Amino acid sequence: MENSRELILDMLMEILEKGTYSHLVIRDVLDKYNYIDHRDKAFIKRVTEGTLERKLQIDFILDRFSKVPVSKMKPLIRNLMRMSVYQLLFMDSIPDSAVCNEAVKLAGKRGFRGLSGFVNGVLRNIARNRHKIDYPNLSLRYSMPEWLVKMWSNAYGEEKTHCILEGLLEEHPVTIRLKESLSSAQKEDWLKALEREKVKVSSHPYLPYAYQVENTEGIRNLPGYEEGCFAVQDVSSMLVTEVAGAGKEGISDGQTGDDKRVTRLLVVDVCAAPGGKSLHMAEKLGECGEIHSRDLTEHKVSLIRDNIERMGYKNITAEVFDASITDESLIEKADVVLADLPCSGLGIMGKKRDIKYRITPETLKELEGLQRQLLHVVWQYVKPGGVLIYSTCTINPGENQEMVRWFLKEHPFTLESLAPFLPEMLQEEGMEGMLQLFPGIHETDGFFLARMRRKG
């Protein structure tokens, strides 16, 4: 455990002092030290992610109990104190004395023996007075930048904002999409294999092929991963393929039952990495469809290719292509265009904890401009009568509802109800052709999607 705390400290230094993305740092460290005990890996992941998630709250507490403000502390001491406060306040299984003693030892080991008294005194004072700590506002109580709390309160009301903030702090089990082509016997064998590995698995209430898994040492180690039995994908992302209405019979309008029958459907996924929606569409279409799965860089496209190879799909082509550039060869050729565009990611802060510290109001405006630019290009690929699915993993009206309203004013598309394609508990919310999913309210990431059909 001592070495685990050193790794956590080094990771926090890399993320909070150097600005490296948290999910990359955590992934790389856990891959490098894959041989360590799974309990230590779970401890490393939880303390690192939890400290990042609660940073605003923890800094507020430290400033109340320390004569030296957090901003004036030595960077290593600052992050050592943050990770220690997280353990004191949010991990009941660790004795306070162990947290304080390990922090003192680690400070000395890293060359700050002279600050041992400071570290010990502040941490023990916090431990003694933890029940007297109160928070003056929602921003500090939920460790969320104040401007985001205000934005959501204005857009969705205070009650819903409370639910969103609580939802973002909840534990988030991994969601996977099991291949629908698996037989009942294969599915049963897979579930039994997970049970033998003591992996907790539960069906998701929205879709029959979606499962949530917990108590796993890593997705790559799960039975069926290498064989391509499943893909890691949030249910909100699976709904994109569902509402596209594309399948082996053609493209459904979801209402009249009259599918638009074509010999072979063409689907273009313009910002696809790591490929979840493209893979799902490949599953739906089989030999009756072809998917062009694209992204901006070779690195991103290599992720798509890896998943295509593992899952064994033959009807996807992964390509490097800049979505801001018009591909003349695809104009009016696609039956479906999936436009899951770059966004602020506010709906997945529960998985990427440092997003909230990187995003600013100015960043939101820049992203909205980029989304308009990309939509102005990619709509051209949709055939007259074809479908455009616009989606984001954010809960910002400017990138979502307002973006769709702008698009419909400027382009020859109409909104179509999502209700016929959604699970029963979401149908009413999708009646108007747009669906906003919220963490803490829906059992998904924060996510937005809209279905639009090209006129003519």
Coordinates of C-alpha atoms in Angstrom, one line a residue, residues 5 32 60-61 90 97-98 109 116 129 189 203 232 239 247 272 282-283 303 321 325 328 339 346 365 373 441 454:
R5 CA 0.5 5.9 -2.3
K32 CA 2.6 -0.5 -16.5
F60 CA -11.7 24.5 0.6
I61 CA -11.2 22.2 3.6
F90 CA -14.3 9.6 1.8
S97 CA -4.0 7.2 12.0
A98 CA -2.8 5.1 9.0
K109 CA 10.8 10.0 1.8
S116 CA 6.3 16.4 8.7
N129 CA -13.3 18.1 13.1
D189 CA -22.0 -19.5 -21.0
S203 CA -28.7 -6.3 -17.0
V232 CA -17.4 -1.3 -23.9
L239 CA -29.2 4.6 -28.3
G247 CA -31.2 -2.5 -39.9
A272 CA -16.1 7.7 -34.8
A282 CA -22.2 -3.1 -38.2
E283 CA -23.9 -5.5 -35.8
L303 CA -8.3 2.4 -32.1
F321 CA -10.5 12.0 -42.6
I325 CA -13.3 19.0 -45.2
E328 CA -17.1 15.2 -52.7
A339 CA -22.5 13.1 -36.2
L346 CA -19.7 17.7 -19.4
K365 CA -18.3 29.0 -27.4
Q373 CA -18.6 24.2 -38.9
I441 CA -31.7 11.1 -13.4
R454 CA -33.4 15.3 -45.0

